[in-house]
Amino acid sequence: MGDSGLKILSLNVKGLNTPQKRRLLLRELKRSACHIALIQETHFASSRQFSLRNKAFPVTYMASSPQKKKGVATLIHSSCPFKIHLEVSDPAGRYLMLVGQIASTTLTLFNIYAPNGYDPDFWTEISSLLTTKADGRVIFGGDFNAVPQPSLDRKASGDSSGTPSGYPQDASLESFMLDHSLVDAWRLHHPGDRDFTFFSNPHHSYSRIDLFLVSLSTMPLIPTSSIGDITWSDHAPISMTLSIPSYTPAWSWRLNSSLLHKPEHILELQQQLRDYFLENDSPTLSPTTLWLAHKTVIRGHLIQLGSRLKKQKLASLVSLTKDLSKWETLNKLSPSDALT
């Protein structure tokens, strides 16, 4: 399926009821180049759900509660042919299950926003769905409000050794994983490492509560799993790559109309057109061939222009991200008010 594979991202957004937050999310998804996005805490009421669809993500599934709290959404990129056979959405907005097919692979995808505290009934409900409705390879993604290994996955201010005993919800998650033979995808690639996805300001503590859990049969298909930086949300995005046999994401070039918004770009394009027709207009070349070929030349120029502008923009973004990562790492090592 190509070197990039199918990228799945998960992020707790802590509310999407403002246009600004929705724009930030869609910008994040575009920058991440993900094919499937699992979003938690949309805070949409079931009676009024804002659309998250755009050209890049035309397919969305949601589970919302009656009140403006909780809520999950799964967004599928236009290049990802995930054919859904079954959808199960929680009326309380805690989970969304999709069963479908990508190429020849059957996949069950759970989007989870687990209760913030001990709630065995929740895990009993998820277990029932898993045993009666799931099919094929299984992937859980989301905010579990619990960690698999407290000694590695929790850290309080001034604490260098984690929280060995953990919390009751940690024990519930561990039991759920053992009962269903689920594996922590990030830990699979980072054994012994410590990194975190959520910082609690009131408690000055870090935790890795955002997770991908996968069935044993799915493990060989996951070459990478990573944790991003905490930026506009109070959670870090997490992502993993899924290598599905005989699947290649579709791609087609489209003109980025913003390239034509600046006069200097239009002048550059006009010069390219003049040069092309001056250099290639010949009695031996038919007008039809000349016209058709110019489209390829101009498209190549526009791709180069877009790539150049993207590199300039990314250079600035990378510099800011490096600074953010540096301070975030320092704060993870030793949480302090000065850095938060």
Coordinates of C-alpha atoms in Angstrom, one line a residue:
M1 CA 0.0 0.0 0.0
G2 CA 2.9 2.3 -0.4
D3 CA 5.4 3.5 2.2
S4 CA 3.1 5.9 4.0
G5 CA 0.4 3.4 4.8
L6 CA -3.0 4.4 6.3
K7 CA -2.6 6.9 9.0
I8 CA -5.0 7.0 11.9
L9 CA -5.1 10.0 14.3
S10 CA -6.8 10.4 17.7
L11 CA -7.3 13.7 19.6
N12 CA -9.4 15.0 22.5
V13 CA -10.4 18.5 21.4
K14 CA -12.3 19.6 24.6
G15 CA -15.2 21.1 22.7
L16 CA -15.9 22.1 19.1
N17 CA -18.9 24.4 19.5
T18 CA -17.0 27.5 18.2
P19 CA -16.1 28.0 14.5
Q20 CA -12.5 28.8 15.6
K21 CA -12.1 25.4 17.3
R22 CA -13.5 23.6 14.3
R23 CA -11.1 25.4 12.0
L24 CA -8.2 24.5 14.3
L25 CA -9.2 20.8 14.1
L26 CA -9.5 20.7 10.3
R27 CA -6.2 22.5 10.0
E28 CA -4.6 20.0 12.4
L29 CA -6.0 17.1 10.3
K30 CA -4.7 18.6 7.1
R31 CA -1.3 19.1 8.6
S32 CA -1.2 15.6 9.9
A33 CA -2.1 14.0 6.6
C34 CA -4.2 11.4 8.3
H35 CA -6.7 9.2 6.6
I36 CA -9.0 8.5 9.6
A37 CA -9.5 10.8 12.6
L38 CA -10.9 9.8 15.9
I39 CA -12.1 12.9 17.8
Q40 CA -13.2 13.0 21.5
E41 CA -15.1 15.6 23.5
T42 CA -16.9 17.3 20.6
H43 CA -19.4 18.7 23.2
F44 CA -22.1 18.6 20.5
A45 CA -25.7 18.1 21.8
S46 CA -27.5 15.4 19.9
S47 CA -30.2 17.9 19.0
R48 CA -27.6 20.2 17.3
Q49 CA -24.5 18.7 15.8
F50 CA -22.3 21.0 13.8
S51 CA -20.9 19.6 10.5
L52 CA -17.2 18.7 10.4
R53 CA -17.3 17.7 6.8
N54 CA -15.2 19.4 4.1
K55 CA -13.7 18.4 0.8
A56 CA -10.9 16.5 2.5
F57 CA -13.1 14.7 5.0
P58 CA -16.5 14.2 3.3
V59 CA -17.6 11.3 5.5
T60 CA -18.2 11.8 9.3
Y61 CA -19.9 9.7 11.9
M62 CA -20.9 11.1 15.3
A63 CA -22.2 10.0 18.7
S64 CA -23.4 12.8 20.9
S65 CA -25.1 13.1 24.3
P66 CA -28.3 15.1 24.9
Q67 CA -26.3 17.8 26.7
K68 CA -23.3 19.8 25.4
K69 CA -20.7 17.4 26.9
K70 CA -18.8 14.2 25.9
G71 CA -19.3 13.3 22.3
V72 CA -17.1 11.5 19.7
A73 CA -16.7 11.9 15.9
T74 CA -14.9 9.7 13.4
L75 CA -13.8 11.5 10.2
I76 CA -12.8 9.6 7.0
H77 CA -10.6 11.2 4.3
S78 CA -11.8 11.2 0.7
S79 CA -8.8 9.0 -0.3
C80 CA -9.7 6.3 2.2
P81 CA -12.3 3.8 0.8
F82 CA -13.5 2.6 4.2
K83 CA -16.8 0.9 3.3
I84 CA -18.9 0.8 6.5
H85 CA -21.2 -2.2 7.1
L86 CA -22.2 -1.5 10.7
E87 CA -22.4 1.6 12.9
V88 CA -23.1 1.5 16.6
S89 CA -23.2 4.9 18.3
D90 CA -23.6 5.5 22.1
P91 CA -26.6 7.8 22.9
A92 CA -24.5 9.1 25.8
G93 CA -21.7 10.1 23.5
R94 CA -19.1 7.8 25.0
Y95 CA -18.2 5.6 22.0
L96 CA -18.7 5.0 18.3
M97 CA -18.1 1.6 16.7
L98 CA -17.6 1.2 12.9
V99 CA -17.3 -2.2 11.2
G100 CA -16.2 -2.1 7.5
Q101 CA -13.8 -3.0 4.8
I102 CA -10.7 -1.4 3.4
A103 CA -9.5 -3.3 0.3
S104 CA -9.7 -7.0 1.4
T105 CA -9.3 -6.3 5.1
T106 CA -12.2 -6.3 7.5
L107 CA -11.7 -3.7 10.3
T108 CA -13.6 -2.8 13.5
L109 CA -12.8 0.7 14.7
F110 CA -13.8 1.9 18.1
N111 CA -13.7 5.6 19.0
I112 CA -13.6 5.9 22.8
Y113 CA -14.1 8.6 25.4
A114 CA -14.1 6.7 28.6
P115 CA -15.5 8.0 31.9
N116 CA -13.2 9.9 34.1
G117 CA -13.3 7.6 37.0
Y118 CA -14.1 4.0 38.0
D119 CA -17.1 2.8 35.9
P120 CA -17.1 -1.0 35.4
D121 CA -20.5 -0.8 33.6
F122 CA -18.9 1.1 30.8
W123 CA -16.3 -1.6 30.2
T124 CA -18.9 -4.3 30.4
E125 CA -20.9 -2.6 27.6
I126 CA -17.8 -2.2 25.4
S127 CA -16.9 -5.9 26.1
S128 CA -20.3 -7.0 25.0
L129 CA -20.0 -5.0 21.7
L130 CA -16.6 -6.4 21.1
T131 CA -17.7 -10.0 21.5
T132 CA -21.0 -9.8 19.7
K133 CA -20.6 -7.1 16.9
A134 CA -16.9 -6.8 16.1
D135 CA -15.4 -8.4 13.1
G136 CA -11.9 -8.8 11.6
R137 CA -9.0 -6.8 12.9
V138 CA -9.9 -4.6 15.9
I139 CA -8.6 -1.1 16.7
F140 CA -9.5 1.1 19.7
G141 CA -8.5 4.7 19.7
G142 CA -9.4 7.6 22.0
D143 CA -9.2 9.1 25.4
F144 CA -9.4 6.2 27.9
N145 CA -9.0 8.4 31.1
A146 CA -6.8 5.6 32.3
V147 CA -3.3 4.3 31.7
P148 CA -2.1 0.7 31.0
Q149 CA 1.1 1.0 33.2
P150 CA 0.8 3.6 36.0
S151 CA 4.5 3.4 36.9
L152 CA 5.4 4.5 33.3
D153 CA 2.3 6.3 32.2
R154 CA 1.6 8.7 35.0
K155 CA 3.8 11.4 36.5
A156 CA 3.1 14.0 39.2
S157 CA 5.0 17.2 39.9
G158 CA 8.4 16.3 41.4
D159 CA 7.8 12.6 40.9
S160 CA 10.4 10.7 38.9
S161 CA 9.0 7.2 39.4
G162 CA 5.4 7.4 38.2
T163 CA 2.4 6.2 40.2
P164 CA 3.0 2.5 40.8
S165 CA -0.4 1.8 42.3
G166 CA -2.4 3.8 39.8
Y167 CA -6.2 4.4 40.1
P168 CA -9.2 2.1 40.0
Q169 CA -9.9 3.0 36.4
D170 CA -6.3 1.9 35.5
A171 CA -7.1 -1.6 36.9
S172 CA -10.3 -1.7 34.9
L173 CA -8.5 -0.9 31.7
E174 CA -5.8 -3.5 32.4
S175 CA -8.5 -6.1 33.0
F176 CA -10.3 -5.2 29.8
M177 CA -7.0 -5.4 27.8
L178 CA -6.2 -8.8 29.3
D179 CA -9.7 -10.2 28.8
H180 CA -9.7 -9.3 25.1
S181 CA -5.9 -9.7 24.3
L182 CA -5.5 -6.1 23.3
V183 CA -2.1 -4.5 22.9
D184 CA -1.0 -0.9 23.5
A185 CA 0.3 0.2 20.1
W186 CA 2.5 3.0 21.3
R187 CA 4.1 0.8 24.0
L188 CA 4.8 -1.9 21.4
H189 CA 7.2 0.5 19.6
H190 CA 8.5 2.4 22.7
P191 CA 9.1 -0.3 25.4
G192 CA 10.3 1.3 28.6
D193 CA 9.9 4.9 27.3
R194 CA 8.0 7.6 29.1
D195 CA 5.9 10.1 27.3
F196 CA 2.5 11.7 28.0
T197 CA -0.6 12.9 26.1
F198 CA -2.3 15.0 28.8
F199 CA -1.2 17.6 31.3
S200 CA -3.5 18.4 34.2
N201 CA -3.0 22.0 35.4
P202 CA -4.9 21.6 38.7
H203 CA -2.8 18.6 39.7
H204 CA 0.5 19.5 37.9
S205 CA 0.6 16.0 36.5
Y206 CA 1.1 14.2 33.2
S207 CA -0.5 11.0 32.0
R208 CA -0.7 8.9 28.8
I209 CA -4.4 8.4 28.7
D210 CA -4.8 8.8 24.9
L211 CA -4.2 5.4 23.4
F212 CA -4.5 3.0 20.5
L213 CA -5.3 -0.6 21.6
V214 CA -5.2 -3.3 18.9
S215 CA -6.0 -6.9 18.6
L216 CA -3.1 -9.4 18.3
S217 CA -3.8 -10.0 14.6
T218 CA -3.4 -6.3 14.0
M219 CA 0.0 -5.9 15.6
P220 CA 2.0 -7.0 12.5
L221 CA 0.3 -4.3 10.4
I222 CA 1.4 -1.3 12.6
P223 CA 4.9 -0.1 11.7
T224 CA 4.8 3.2 13.6
S225 CA 3.0 4.9 16.5
S226 CA 3.7 8.3 17.8
I227 CA 2.7 11.1 20.3
G228 CA 2.5 14.7 19.0
D229 CA 2.8 18.0 20.9
I230 CA 0.1 19.5 23.2
T231 CA -0.8 22.8 21.3
W232 CA -4.3 24.2 20.9
S233 CA -6.0 21.4 22.9
D234 CA -5.0 20.2 26.3
H235 CA -4.3 16.8 24.9
A236 CA -1.6 15.8 22.4
P237 CA -2.6 14.1 19.2
I238 CA -1.6 10.5 18.8
S239 CA -1.2 8.6 15.6
M240 CA -0.3 5.3 14.2
T241 CA 0.2 3.8 10.7
L242 CA -1.7 0.8 9.5
S243 CA -0.2 -1.2 6.6
I244 CA -3.2 -2.8 4.9
P245 CA -2.3 -5.3 2.1
S246 CA -3.3 -4.4 -1.4
Y247 CA -4.5 -0.8 -0.5
T248 CA -3.0 2.4 -1.9
P249 CA -4.5 5.7 -0.9
A250 CA -5.9 7.5 -4.0
W251 CA -4.4 10.8 -5.0
S252 CA -5.3 13.3 -7.7
W253 CA -3.8 16.8 -8.3
R254 CA -6.1 19.8 -7.8
L255 CA -5.3 23.4 -8.3
N256 CA -4.7 25.3 -5.0
S257 CA -6.5 28.5 -5.9
S258 CA -4.7 30.4 -3.2
L259 CA -1.6 30.3 -5.5
L260 CA -3.4 32.8 -7.7
H261 CA -4.2 35.3 -5.0
K262 CA -0.9 37.1 -5.1
P263 CA 0.0 39.3 -8.1
E264 CA 3.6 38.1 -8.1
H265 CA 2.5 34.5 -8.6
I266 CA 0.2 35.5 -11.4
L267 CA 3.1 37.4 -13.1
E268 CA 5.3 34.4 -12.7
L269 CA 2.7 32.1 -14.2
Q270 CA 2.1 34.5 -17.2
Q271 CA 5.8 34.5 -17.9
Q272 CA 5.9 30.7 -17.8
L273 CA 3.1 30.7 -20.4
R274 CA 4.8 33.2 -22.7
D275 CA 8.0 31.3 -22.5
Y276 CA 6.3 28.0 -23.2
F277 CA 4.5 29.1 -26.4
L278 CA 7.5 31.1 -27.7
E279 CA 9.8 28.1 -27.3
N280 CA 7.5 25.4 -28.5
D281 CA 5.3 26.9 -31.2
S282 CA 6.4 25.1 -34.4
P283 CA 4.9 24.3 -37.8
T284 CA 5.7 20.6 -37.1
L285 CA 3.6 20.6 -33.9
S286 CA -0.1 20.6 -34.1
P287 CA -2.1 23.3 -32.2
T288 CA -3.9 20.6 -30.3
T289 CA -0.7 18.9 -29.1
L290 CA 0.8 22.3 -28.2
W291 CA -2.3 23.2 -26.2
L292 CA -2.6 19.8 -24.4
A293 CA 1.1 19.8 -23.5
H294 CA 1.0 23.2 -22.0
K295 CA -1.4 22.0 -19.3
T296 CA 1.3 19.5 -18.1
V297 CA 4.0 22.2 -18.1
I298 CA 1.8 24.7 -16.1
R299 CA 0.7 22.1 -13.7
G300 CA 4.3 21.2 -13.0
H301 CA 5.1 24.9 -12.4
L302 CA 2.1 25.2 -10.0
I303 CA 3.2 22.1 -8.1
Q304 CA 6.7 23.6 -7.8
L305 CA 5.4 26.9 -6.6
G306 CA 3.1 25.2 -4.1
S307 CA 5.9 23.1 -2.8
R308 CA 8.2 26.1 -2.4
L309 CA 5.6 28.1 -0.5
K310 CA 4.8 25.0 1.6
K311 CA 8.5 24.6 2.5
Q312 CA 8.8 28.2 3.6
K313 CA 5.7 27.9 5.7
L314 CA 6.8 24.6 7.2
A315 CA 10.3 26.0 8.1
S316 CA 8.6 28.5 10.3
L317 CA 6.2 25.9 11.7
V318 CA 9.0 23.4 12.4
S319 CA 11.0 26.1 14.3
L320 CA 8.1 26.9 16.5
T321 CA 7.3 23.3 17.0
K322 CA 10.9 22.5 18.0
D323 CA 10.7 25.3 20.6
L324 CA 7.4 24.0 21.9
S325 CA 8.7 20.4 22.1
K326 CA 11.8 21.5 24.0
W327 CA 9.8 23.3 26.7
E328 CA 7.2 20.5 26.7
T329 CA 9.9 17.9 27.3
L330 CA 11.4 20.0 30.1
N331 CA 8.0 20.3 31.8
K332 CA 7.4 16.6 31.5
L333 CA 10.7 15.9 33.2
S334 CA 9.9 18.4 36.0
P335 CA 6.4 20.0 35.9
S336 CA 6.5 23.6 37.1
D337 CA 4.3 26.7 37.1
A338 CA 7.0 28.7 35.2
L339 CA 6.7 26.4 32.2
T340 CA 2.9 26.0 32.2

